[in-house]
Short mmCIF file of C-alpha atoms in Angstrom, two decimals:
data_model
loop_
_atom_site.label_atom_id
_atom_site.label_comp_id
_atom_site.label_asym_id
_atom_site.label_seq_id
_atom_site.Cartn_x
_atom_site.Cartn_y
_atom_site.Cartn_z
CA MET E 1 -29.41 -9.03 -2.09
CA THR E 2 -31.38 -10.88 -4.77
CA ASN E 3 -30.72 -10.49 -8.50
CA GLU E 4 -33.94 -8.52 -8.80
CA GLU E 5 -32.86 -6.14 -6.00
CA ARG E 6 -29.42 -5.72 -7.56
CA SER E 7 -31.00 -4.96 -10.94
CA ALA E 8 -33.28 -2.37 -9.38
CA ALA E 9 -30.34 -0.78 -7.57
CA THR E 10 -28.37 -0.72 -10.79
CA ARG E 11 -31.21 1.00 -12.67
CA ALA E 12 -31.57 3.58 -9.90
CA ARG E 13 -27.84 4.34 -9.79
CA THR E 14 -27.65 4.45 -13.59
CA TRP E 15 -30.53 6.96 -13.60
CA ASP E 16 -28.76 9.07 -10.96
CA ASN E 17 -25.53 9.06 -12.95
CA LEU E 18 -27.38 9.97 -16.16
CA GLY E 19 -28.94 12.99 -14.50
CA ASN E 20 -25.66 14.00 -12.88
CA ASN E 21 -23.70 13.71 -16.12
CA GLN E 22 -26.28 15.81 -17.97
CA VAL E 23 -25.97 18.60 -15.42
CA LEU E 24 -22.16 18.41 -15.57
CA TYR E 25 -22.29 18.61 -19.35
CA GLN E 26 -24.35 21.76 -19.17
CA LEU E 27 -22.19 23.19 -16.38
CA SER E 28 -19.07 22.74 -18.45
CA TYR E 29 -20.36 25.35 -20.90
CA GLY E 30 -21.10 27.87 -18.15
CA GLY E 31 -24.57 28.77 -19.43
CA SER E 32 -28.04 27.84 -18.30
CA VAL E 33 -29.49 24.41 -17.82
CA HIS E 34 -32.62 23.58 -19.80
CA SER E 35 -32.90 19.95 -20.73
CA LEU E 36 -35.10 16.91 -20.77
CA VAL E 37 -33.38 13.68 -19.64
CA GLY E 38 -35.74 10.73 -19.74
CA GLY E 39 -38.65 11.91 -17.60
CA LEU E 40 -36.60 14.49 -15.66
CA PHE E 41 -37.35 18.10 -16.56
CA LEU E 42 -34.61 20.59 -15.66
CA ILE E 43 -35.74 24.21 -15.42
CA GLY E 44 -33.32 26.67 -17.07
CA LEU E 45 -31.63 28.96 -14.54
CA SER E 46 -28.77 31.41 -14.78
CA PHE E 47 -25.90 30.73 -12.39
CA SER E 48 -22.27 31.43 -11.75
CA ARG E 49 -19.66 28.66 -12.15
CA ALA E 50 -19.06 28.81 -8.40
CA ARG E 51 -22.63 27.84 -7.59
CA LEU E 52 -24.65 24.91 -8.87
CA PRO E 53 -28.20 25.47 -10.09
CA THR E 54 -31.22 24.20 -8.29
CA VAL E 55 -32.77 21.37 -10.28
CA PHE E 56 -36.37 20.26 -9.93
CA PRO E 57 -37.70 16.91 -11.10
CA VAL E 58 -41.31 16.30 -11.96
CA GLY E 59 -43.15 16.38 -8.65
CA GLY E 60 -41.31 19.43 -7.30
CA ARG E 61 -38.71 17.68 -5.06
CA SER E 62 -35.25 19.30 -5.14
CA ALA E 63 -32.57 17.15 -6.79
CA ALA E 64 -29.63 19.57 -6.98
CA MET E 65 -26.29 17.87 -7.33
CA SER E 66 -24.42 17.98 -4.07
CA GLU E 67 -20.81 19.04 -3.92
CA THR E 68 -19.83 15.40 -3.34
CA GLU E 69 -21.82 14.22 -6.37
CA THR E 70 -20.19 16.88 -8.53
CA VAL E 71 -16.70 15.78 -7.49
CA LEU E 72 -17.46 12.09 -7.89
CA ALA E 73 -18.99 12.62 -11.33
CA ALA E 74 -15.84 14.44 -12.40
CA VAL E 75 -13.65 11.64 -11.03
CA ARG E 76 -15.75 9.01 -12.79
CA GLU E 77 -15.09 10.81 -16.05
CA ARG E 78 -11.39 10.25 -15.44
CA VAL E 79 -11.38 6.69 -14.09
CA ASP E 80 -14.14 4.87 -15.97
CA PRO E 81 -12.82 3.07 -19.08
CA THR E 82 -14.16 4.44 -22.36
CA PRO E 83 -16.36 2.24 -24.54
CA ALA E 84 -13.48 1.95 -27.01
CA GLU E 85 -11.15 0.79 -24.23
CA ARG E 86 -13.63 -1.82 -23.08
CA GLU E 87 -14.14 -3.12 -26.61
CA ARG E 88 -10.41 -3.26 -27.29
CA LEU E 89 -9.66 -5.06 -24.00
CA ALA E 90 -12.40 -7.63 -24.59
CA ALA E 91 -11.09 -8.43 -28.07
CA VAL E 92 -7.46 -8.72 -26.98
CA ALA E 93 -8.32 -10.80 -23.91
CA SER E 94 -10.37 -13.17 -26.06
CA ARG E 95 -7.48 -13.70 -28.47
CA LEU E 96 -5.07 -14.17 -25.58
CA VAL E 97 -7.25 -16.82 -23.94
CA GLU E 98 -7.66 -18.63 -27.27
CA ARG E 99 -3.90 -18.67 -27.67
CA ALA E 100 -3.43 -20.03 -24.16
CA GLU E 101 -6.09 -22.71 -24.72
CA ALA E 102 -4.30 -23.80 -27.89
CA ALA E 103 -1.04 -24.14 -25.94
CA VAL E 104 -2.79 -26.09 -23.18
CA ALA E 105 -4.29 -28.51 -25.71
CA ASP E 106 -0.79 -29.75 -26.55
CA LEU E 107 0.00 -30.71 -22.95
CA PRO E 108 -0.08 -34.34 -21.73
CA VAL E 109 -2.45 -33.31 -18.88
CA ASP E 110 -5.92 -31.79 -18.76
CA ALA E 111 -5.94 -28.12 -17.85
CA ASP E 112 -8.14 -25.09 -18.44
CA VAL E 113 -7.65 -21.35 -18.82
CA VAL E 114 -9.40 -18.64 -16.82
CA ARG E 115 -9.13 -14.86 -16.71
CA VAL E 116 -8.82 -13.30 -13.27
CA GLY E 117 -8.13 -9.87 -11.81
CA SER E 118 -9.75 -6.49 -12.21
CA THR E 119 -10.06 -6.58 -16.01
CA ALA E 120 -11.99 -9.84 -15.70
CA ARG E 121 -14.27 -8.38 -13.03
CA GLY E 122 -14.86 -5.01 -14.68
CA THR E 123 -13.25 -3.04 -11.86
CA TRP E 124 -10.21 -1.81 -13.81
CA MET E 125 -9.54 1.89 -14.21
CA ARG E 126 -9.08 3.86 -17.38
CA GLY E 127 -5.59 3.42 -18.75
CA ASP E 128 -4.94 0.10 -17.01
CA ARG E 129 -3.43 -2.37 -19.45
CA ASP E 130 -3.05 -5.52 -17.37
CA ILE E 131 -4.55 -8.91 -18.20
CA ASP E 132 -4.14 -11.82 -15.81
CA VAL E 133 -4.57 -15.34 -17.16
CA PHE E 134 -4.39 -18.45 -15.00
CA VAL E 135 -3.88 -21.99 -16.23
CA ARG E 136 -5.45 -24.49 -13.81
CA PHE E 137 -3.82 -27.90 -13.57
CA PRO E 138 -5.11 -31.10 -11.93
CA THR E 139 -4.10 -31.60 -8.32
CA ASP E 140 -2.56 -35.02 -8.99
CA ILE E 141 0.50 -33.57 -10.73
CA SER E 142 3.60 -32.62 -8.76
CA ARG E 143 4.78 -29.07 -8.06
CA SER E 144 7.69 -29.54 -10.47
CA GLU E 145 5.29 -30.66 -13.21
CA LEU E 146 3.02 -27.68 -12.50
CA GLU E 147 5.98 -25.35 -12.88
CA ARG E 148 7.29 -27.05 -16.00
CA TYR E 149 3.93 -27.15 -17.80
CA GLY E 150 3.05 -23.65 -16.65
CA LEU E 151 6.27 -22.19 -18.01
CA ARG E 152 5.84 -24.14 -21.23
CA VAL E 153 2.41 -22.57 -21.81
CA GLY E 154 3.60 -19.15 -20.72
CA ASN E 155 6.60 -19.10 -23.01
CA GLU E 156 4.54 -20.36 -25.95
CA VAL E 157 1.85 -17.71 -25.44
CA LEU E 158 4.34 -14.94 -24.64
CA PRO E 159 7.50 -15.85 -26.57
CA ASP E 160 9.10 -12.47 -25.84
CA GLY E 161 8.19 -12.60 -22.16
CA HIS E 162 10.35 -13.43 -19.16
CA GLU E 163 10.05 -15.66 -16.14
CA GLU E 164 9.36 -14.23 -12.71
CA TYR E 165 8.96 -15.94 -9.37
CA ALA E 166 6.35 -15.53 -6.66
CA GLU E 167 5.60 -18.76 -4.78
CA HIS E 168 6.49 -20.54 -8.01
CA PRO E 169 7.60 -19.37 -11.48
CA TYR E 170 5.28 -17.75 -13.99
CA VAL E 171 5.67 -15.83 -17.24
CA LYS E 172 5.23 -12.10 -17.63
CA GLY E 173 5.15 -10.41 -21.02
CA GLU E 174 3.32 -8.23 -23.51
CA PHE E 175 0.49 -9.18 -25.86
CA GLU E 176 -0.89 -6.66 -28.35
CA GLY E 177 0.08 -3.74 -26.12
CA TYR E 178 -1.19 -5.23 -22.84
CA ASP E 179 0.92 -6.40 -19.90
CA VAL E 180 0.13 -10.05 -19.24
CA ASP E 181 0.79 -12.33 -16.29
CA LEU E 182 0.32 -15.99 -17.23
CA VAL E 183 0.26 -17.98 -14.01
CA PRO E 184 -0.10 -21.72 -13.36
CA CYS E 185 -2.17 -22.90 -10.39
CA TYR E 186 -3.92 -26.00 -9.10
CA ALA E 187 -7.61 -26.59 -9.85
CA VAL E 188 -8.52 -27.17 -6.20
CA GLN E 189 -12.11 -27.75 -5.12
CA SER E 190 -12.21 -24.81 -2.72
CA ALA E 191 -10.00 -21.92 -1.65
CA SER E 192 -9.44 -23.58 1.71
CA ASP E 193 -7.80 -26.55 -0.08
CA ILE E 194 -5.07 -24.50 -1.77
CA ARG E 195 -1.67 -26.01 -2.42
CA SER E 196 -0.21 -22.74 -3.69
CA ALA E 197 -1.12 -19.20 -2.63
CA VAL E 198 -2.33 -18.33 -6.14
CA ASP E 199 -4.80 -21.24 -6.18
CA ARG E 200 -7.45 -19.12 -4.45
CA THR E 201 -7.39 -16.31 -7.03
CA PRO E 202 -9.92 -17.89 -9.44
CA PHE E 203 -12.32 -18.26 -6.50
CA HIS E 204 -12.04 -14.51 -5.84
CA THR E 205 -13.04 -13.74 -9.42
CA ARG E 206 -15.97 -16.18 -9.31
CA TYR E 207 -17.22 -14.77 -5.99
CA LEU E 208 -17.13 -11.16 -7.17
CA GLU E 209 -18.49 -11.80 -10.67
CA ASP E 210 -21.65 -13.16 -9.06
CA ARG E 211 -22.11 -10.09 -6.85
CA LEU E 212 -20.66 -6.94 -8.43
CA ASP E 213 -23.06 -5.16 -10.75
CA ASP E 214 -22.03 -2.28 -13.01
CA ALA E 215 -22.84 0.36 -10.39
CA LEU E 216 -20.79 -1.32 -7.67
CA ALA E 217 -17.94 -1.93 -10.10
CA ALA E 218 -17.94 1.81 -10.86
CA ASP E 219 -17.77 2.54 -7.13
CA VAL E 220 -14.86 0.13 -6.80
CA ARG E 221 -13.01 2.22 -9.37
CA LEU E 222 -13.70 5.34 -7.31
CA PHE E 223 -12.44 3.64 -4.16
CA LYS E 224 -9.29 2.33 -5.83
CA ARG E 225 -8.50 5.80 -7.19
CA PHE E 226 -9.16 7.29 -3.74
CA LEU E 227 -6.75 4.78 -2.16
CA LYS E 228 -4.14 5.57 -4.81
CA GLY E 229 -4.56 9.27 -4.23
CA ILE E 230 -3.97 8.99 -0.48
CA GLY E 231 -1.03 6.63 -0.94
CA CYS E 232 -2.33 3.37 0.48
CA TYR E 233 -3.31 1.30 -2.55
CA GLY E 234 -1.31 -1.88 -3.00
CA SER E 235 -0.74 -5.01 -0.96
CA ASP E 236 3.00 -5.11 -1.60
CA LEU E 237 5.21 -4.98 1.49
CA LYS E 238 6.55 -1.58 0.54
CA THR E 239 3.08 0.00 0.63
CA GLU E 240 1.36 -2.27 3.19
CA GLY E 241 -1.94 -1.03 1.83
CA PHE E 242 -5.25 -2.18 0.37
CA SER E 243 -5.27 -4.71 -2.45
CA GLY E 244 -7.71 -4.47 -5.33
CA TYR E 245 -9.56 -7.51 -4.00
CA LEU E 246 -9.87 -5.91 -0.56
CA ALA E 247 -11.18 -2.70 -2.13
CA GLU E 248 -13.78 -4.73 -4.02
CA LEU E 249 -14.87 -6.58 -0.88
CA LEU E 250 -15.25 -3.37 1.13
CA VAL E 251 -17.39 -1.72 -1.54
CA LEU E 252 -19.48 -4.86 -1.80
CA GLU E 253 -19.81 -5.19 1.99
CA TYR E 254 -20.89 -1.60 2.60
CA GLY E 255 -22.83 -1.08 -0.63
CA GLY E 256 -20.87 1.66 -2.39
CA PHE E 257 -17.96 4.08 -2.32
CA GLU E 258 -19.57 6.75 -0.16
CA GLU E 259 -20.81 4.07 2.19
CA VAL E 260 -17.25 2.75 2.63
CA LEU E 261 -16.02 6.22 3.56
CA ALA E 262 -18.89 6.72 5.98
CA ALA E 263 -18.10 3.42 7.69
CA ALA E 264 -14.32 3.91 7.71
CA ALA E 265 -14.72 7.34 9.28
CA GLU E 266 -16.35 5.63 12.28
CA TRP E 267 -14.13 2.55 12.57
CA GLN E 268 -12.76 1.71 15.99
CA PRO E 269 -9.86 -0.68 15.28
CA PRO E 270 -9.57 -3.56 15.49
CA VAL E 271 -12.37 -3.83 12.93
CA THR E 272 -13.65 -7.24 11.82
CA LEU E 273 -15.79 -7.94 8.76
CA ASP E 274 -16.86 -11.44 7.78
CA PRO E 275 -18.85 -11.19 4.51
CA ALA E 276 -19.62 -14.91 4.34
CA GLY E 277 -20.10 -15.35 8.10
CA HIS E 278 -17.74 -18.30 8.20
CA ALA E 279 -14.55 -17.21 10.00
CA ALA E 280 -12.58 -20.25 11.17
CA ALA E 281 -9.57 -18.49 12.66
CA SER E 282 -8.77 -15.52 14.89
CA PHE E 283 -6.65 -12.62 13.67
CA ASP E 284 -4.58 -9.98 15.42
CA ASP E 285 -4.70 -7.17 12.86
CA PRO E 286 -6.12 -3.62 12.93
CA LEU E 287 -8.44 -4.51 10.03
CA VAL E 288 -9.81 -7.99 9.49
CA VAL E 289 -11.81 -8.90 6.38
CA VAL E 290 -12.31 -12.64 6.36
CA ASP E 291 -11.93 -13.97 2.84
CA PRO E 292 -15.40 -15.11 1.73
CA THR E 293 -13.71 -17.93 -0.19
CA ASP E 294 -11.33 -18.99 2.62
CA PRO E 295 -12.46 -18.85 6.26
CA GLU E 296 -8.89 -18.97 7.57
CA ARG E 297 -7.52 -15.97 5.67
CA ASN E 298 -7.60 -12.27 6.49
CA VAL E 299 -7.62 -10.38 3.18
CA ALA E 300 -6.45 -7.25 5.04
CA ALA E 301 -3.55 -8.93 6.87
CA VAL E 302 -0.92 -6.83 5.11
CA VAL E 303 -2.63 -3.48 5.80
CA SER E 304 -0.62 -1.52 8.36
CA ALA E 305 -2.19 0.32 11.27
CA GLU E 306 -0.89 3.53 9.69
CA ASN E 307 -2.78 2.89 6.46
CA VAL E 308 -5.98 2.05 8.31
CA ALA E 309 -5.62 5.39 10.11
CA ARG E 310 -4.77 7.12 6.83
CA LEU E 311 -7.98 5.87 5.22
CA GLN E 312 -9.94 7.05 8.25
CA HIS E 313 -8.36 10.51 8.13
CA TYR E 314 -9.05 11.06 4.45
CA ALA E 315 -12.52 9.54 4.65
CA ARG E 316 -13.44 12.15 7.26
CA ALA E 317 -11.67 14.93 5.38
CA PHE E 318 -13.40 14.10 2.08
CA ARG E 319 -16.82 13.88 3.71
CA ASP E 320 -16.24 17.30 5.27
CA ASP E 321 -14.73 18.89 2.17
CA PRO E 322 -15.08 16.90 -1.09
CA ARG E 323 -12.18 17.66 -3.43
CA GLU E 324 -11.05 16.09 -6.67
CA ASP E 325 -7.38 16.53 -5.75
CA VAL E 326 -7.71 13.86 -3.06
CA PHE E 327 -8.03 11.38 -5.93
CA PHE E 328 -5.39 13.08 -8.09
CA PRO E 329 -2.91 14.85 -5.80
CA THR E 330 -0.23 17.11 -7.23
CA PRO E 331 3.13 15.31 -7.21
CA ARG E 332 5.71 16.71 -4.82
CA ASP E 333 8.63 18.64 -6.20
CA PRO E 334 11.90 16.91 -5.26
CA LEU E 335 14.30 18.72 -2.96
CA ASP E 336 17.78 19.61 -4.13
CA PRO E 337 20.84 19.43 -1.84
CA GLU E 338 20.61 23.11 -0.89
CA ALA E 339 16.95 22.68 0.11
CA VAL E 340 17.80 19.65 2.27
CA ARG E 341 20.49 21.62 4.11
CA ALA E 342 18.06 24.52 4.54
CA ARG E 343 15.38 22.24 5.99
CA LEU E 344 17.77 20.73 8.54
CA ASN E 345 19.06 24.17 9.49
CA ALA E 346 15.55 25.55 9.94
CA ARG E 347 14.55 22.57 12.08
CA GLY E 348 17.71 22.77 14.18
CA THR E 349 18.19 19.02 13.91
CA ASP E 350 20.93 16.68 12.82
CA ALA E 351 20.73 13.83 10.33
CA LEU E 352 22.31 10.45 9.78
CA ALA E 353 22.13 8.19 6.73
CA VAL E 354 23.51 4.71 6.15
CA ARG E 355 23.71 3.91 2.45
CA PHE E 356 24.09 0.55 0.66
CA ASP E 357 24.64 -0.11 -3.03
CA ASP E 358 25.32 -3.84 -3.10
CA GLU E 359 23.31 -5.98 -5.54
CA ALA E 360 22.74 -8.60 -2.83
CA LEU E 361 20.28 -6.16 -1.27
CA LEU E 362 19.13 -4.14 -4.26
CA GLY E 363 18.55 -7.26 -6.35
CA LEU E 364 15.86 -8.49 -3.97
CA VAL E 365 12.25 -8.05 -5.02
CA GLU E 366 10.50 -5.25 -3.11
CA ASP E 367 8.52 -7.68 -0.97
CA GLN E 368 11.84 -8.99 0.37
CA ARG E 369 13.86 -5.77 0.35
CA TYR E 370 11.52 -3.40 2.18
CA PRO E 371 10.86 -5.64 5.22
CA GLN E 372 14.63 -5.96 5.61
CA LEU E 373 15.12 -2.21 5.36
CA ARG E 374 12.35 -1.53 7.87
CA ARG E 375 13.78 -4.05 10.33
CA SER E 376 17.20 -2.47 9.88
CA VAL E 377 16.11 1.13 10.40
CA GLU E 378 14.14 0.07 13.49
CA GLY E 379 17.26 -1.65 14.82
CA LEU E 380 19.35 1.44 14.09
CA VAL E 381 16.88 3.66 15.95
CA ARG E 382 16.81 1.36 18.99
CA GLY E 383 20.61 1.24 19.01
CA LEU E 384 20.95 5.01 18.84
CA GLU E 385 18.38 5.55 21.56
CA SER E 386 20.01 2.98 23.85
CA HIS E 387 23.23 5.01 23.56
CA GLY E 388 21.46 8.22 24.57
CA PHE E 389 20.61 9.79 21.21
CA ASP E 390 17.18 11.36 20.78
CA VAL E 391 15.80 10.17 17.43
CA LEU E 392 13.02 12.40 16.15
CA ARG E 393 11.98 10.28 13.14
CA ALA E 394 13.40 7.70 10.74
CA ASP E 395 12.64 6.18 7.36
CA ALA E 396 14.11 3.84 4.73
CA TRP E 397 14.18 4.22 0.94
CA ALA E 398 15.46 2.25 -2.01
CA ASP E 399 16.10 3.05 -5.66
CA GLU E 400 19.51 2.65 -7.25
CA THR E 401 20.87 2.49 -3.70
CA ALA E 402 19.20 1.79 -0.35
CA VAL E 403 19.22 4.19 2.61
CA LEU E 404 18.45 4.12 6.32
CA PHE E 405 17.69 7.72 7.31
CA CYS E 406 17.44 9.13 10.84
CA GLU E 407 16.80 12.65 12.09
CA LEU E 408 18.11 13.39 15.57
CA ALA E 409 17.75 16.23 18.05
CA ASP E 410 21.56 16.30 18.15
CA GLY E 411 24.06 14.04 16.46
CA THR E 412 26.69 14.70 19.16
CA LEU E 413 26.42 13.87 22.87
CA PRO E 414 28.43 15.10 25.89
CA ALA E 415 31.68 13.33 26.70
CA VAL E 416 30.19 11.86 29.88
CA GLU E 417 26.95 10.08 30.68
CA ARG E 418 25.11 9.52 33.94
CA HIS E 419 24.86 5.93 35.10
CA GLU E 420 22.63 5.16 38.07
CA GLY E 421 23.19 2.28 40.43
CA PRO E 422 20.84 0.66 42.95
CA PRO E 423 19.47 2.35 46.08
CA VAL E 424 22.05 2.38 48.86
CA HIS E 425 19.76 0.45 51.21
CA VAL E 426 19.76 -2.58 48.87
CA GLU E 427 23.04 -3.66 50.42
CA SER E 428 24.20 -6.58 48.27
CA HIS E 429 23.58 -4.84 44.92
CA ALA E 430 24.64 -1.43 46.19
CA ARG E 431 27.90 -2.77 47.57
CA GLY E 432 28.73 -4.49 44.28
CA PHE E 433 28.03 -1.32 42.27
CA TYR E 434 30.11 0.84 44.60
CA GLU E 435 33.08 -1.48 44.61
CA ALA E 436 33.01 -1.81 40.81
CA TYR E 437 33.52 1.91 40.33
CA ALA E 438 35.23 3.08 43.57
CA ASP E 439 38.76 2.85 42.17
CA ASP E 440 37.99 3.53 38.50
CA PRO E 441 39.94 6.63 37.42
CA ASP E 442 37.74 7.09 34.33
CA VAL E 443 34.53 7.84 36.24
CA THR E 444 33.28 10.64 38.43
CA GLY E 445 31.91 9.19 41.66
CA PRO E 446 30.42 7.06 42.95
CA TYR E 447 28.29 9.60 44.76
CA ILE E 448 24.83 9.50 46.27
CA ASP E 449 21.90 11.24 44.57
CA GLY E 450 18.31 10.60 45.55
CA GLY E 451 19.25 7.72 47.82
CA ARG E 452 21.15 5.71 45.23
CA TYR E 453 24.72 5.46 43.97
CA VAL E 454 25.50 7.33 40.76
CA VAL E 455 28.60 7.59 38.57
CA GLU E 456 29.39 9.72 35.55
CA ARG E 457 31.42 7.78 33.03
CA THR E 458 33.04 8.53 29.71
CA ARG E 459 30.89 7.68 26.69
CA ASP E 460 32.25 5.06 24.37
CA VAL E 461 30.40 6.60 21.39
CA ARG E 462 29.74 10.33 21.24
CA THR E 463 28.37 10.80 17.71
CA ALA E 464 25.60 9.18 15.74
CA ALA E 465 27.99 8.78 12.82
CA GLY E 466 30.44 7.03 15.12
CA PHE E 467 27.73 4.66 16.27
CA ALA E 468 26.80 3.81 12.68
CA ALA E 469 30.43 3.27 11.78
CA GLU E 470 31.43 1.23 14.84
CA ARG E 471 28.33 -0.33 16.38
CA LEU E 472 25.83 -0.93 13.57
CA GLY E 473 26.59 -4.63 13.59
CA SER E 474 25.38 -4.86 17.19
CA VAL E 475 21.74 -4.03 16.37
CA ALA E 476 18.97 -6.13 14.79
CA LEU E 477 19.20 -5.90 11.01
CA GLY E 478 17.69 -7.59 7.97
CA LYS E 479 19.72 -10.57 6.78
CA ALA E 480 21.06 -8.97 3.59
CA VAL E 481 21.82 -5.74 5.44
CA GLU E 482 23.53 -7.68 8.22
CA ARG E 483 25.89 -9.31 5.72
CA LEU E 484 26.79 -5.96 4.18
CA VAL E 485 27.46 -4.42 7.60
CA ALA E 486 29.63 -7.38 8.60
CA ALA E 487 31.64 -6.85 5.41
CA ASP E 488 31.87 -3.09 6.12
CA ASP E 489 30.19 -2.55 2.75
CA TYR E 490 28.23 0.62 3.46
CA GLU E 491 28.62 4.40 3.62
CA VAL E 492 27.78 6.72 6.52
CA LEU E 493 26.59 10.28 5.84
CA ALA E 494 26.07 12.70 8.72
CA GLY E 495 24.91 16.28 9.16
CA ALA E 496 24.91 18.42 6.03
CA ASP E 497 26.49 15.56 4.07
CA VAL E 498 23.09 13.82 3.86
CA ALA E 499 22.14 16.48 1.31
CA ALA E 500 23.97 14.30 -1.21
CA LEU E 501 20.98 11.95 -1.06
CA ALA E 502 18.83 14.54 -2.85
CA GLU E 503 20.14 13.54 -6.26
CA GLU E 504 18.52 10.11 -5.91
CA PHE E 505 15.94 10.60 -3.16
CA GLY E 506 14.81 14.21 -3.64
CA THR E 507 11.12 13.25 -3.76
CA ALA E 508 11.41 10.99 -0.71
CA LEU E 509 13.15 13.77 1.21
CA ALA E 510 10.43 16.23 0.18
CA ALA E 511 7.83 13.84 1.57
CA TYR E 512 9.91 13.36 4.72
CA PHE E 513 10.26 17.06 5.51
CA ASP E 514 6.65 17.80 4.58
CA PRO E 515 4.80 14.80 6.03
CA ARG E 516 1.08 14.43 5.41
CA PRO E 517 -1.46 12.08 6.98
#
């Protein structure tokens, strides 16, 4: 799209929003609509609050606000930054950059300062108070020098801040009421030449600044709020959802918020989008959006199949029935212990929880902790199922403690289990099986059933709690969890005792027992 085309699109969308906002303003007072907006004449009509008026522009063509437009206009009123917010952010960001540039000027190397992120690109939502500042250093300095100089600038600009670590250290702090990340990176020539993962971020900002107009930026805000509302906004490994950059690229690729939902509703994963037409690698992900600044990177690599499906579900649901509460859902009420016991009783199921409170696990950042917890709960489920337990569903949560939670059809199994041998006609294997059990006083059999030898033997583990207490170390676990299990540093809760989790995980349990798409 040329600059002229983008400008025309912006004017058209601005005109649409102006008309929509005028109607909403009149609607809010519950009277009649009789107004002149620019060249658009609105004929006064009486109406109930449950029904929108019919609006006629000059020329007689109907331009009544659709239900979707009404909802989106209301959401825009809640997510678009106010003029005062914009002015305040611009002033603070300018002072922050000046302060960073002054600190950089004292360094023995040449470096520059750039703003990145949503507040730099105009896609931030009302109430957001984050400013991201990057200091770009020449590529001929070492990683240790990059870290040292970067921290020096960060600590000078944010003297009350603290150091955090991603791929390398950076400083996080507060400046005039805004949360600031001050991050060092290399000033590479292109995003494909990165030496550190953060090196590509300035290229993202440059790419989008050249392409996002005000109307598209407003639609990005809608899409971000939609993703937040349905629970899949965020590229952290706890959420495994859509990053802000990915949301921006999708709106840009499809041409608007409603267009993204229309496309997502029809996706047939795996879906591949290549905005720059330059993919230089293959990807095995349900959603692939090739980074327009780096042909070997999938921006959507972290997005889980579940979150792709979740977006599809809610895209279809919203198109069928537009509702503001999709963007702003009502928070769940946490369950108390009595409610947890009642839920399990009503479902006729049993429950098992393995709880950890060691700092070695809880002290990990979420992007390290949650993959370990997921691996561990998957290992626990496989172990239980291999011992004959029927696991209905499982999850993992972390707050002040960390928990692996499983719901089972029954937490107790019969004293004996059936163990099938080979068909009798397979002589060598059949003979070996028969002789292994023929004189074993602890088994019933061997006998023949369906043409093969069968024995019934005593189970070594009869309860899910017993398995967690005695056999948890035999399953695949995350490294930190594995160490805690080896040290017997964990607690097992079974049956009604899992209700004790409600004090800390009442909201998580509410979501578990009332799952939504």
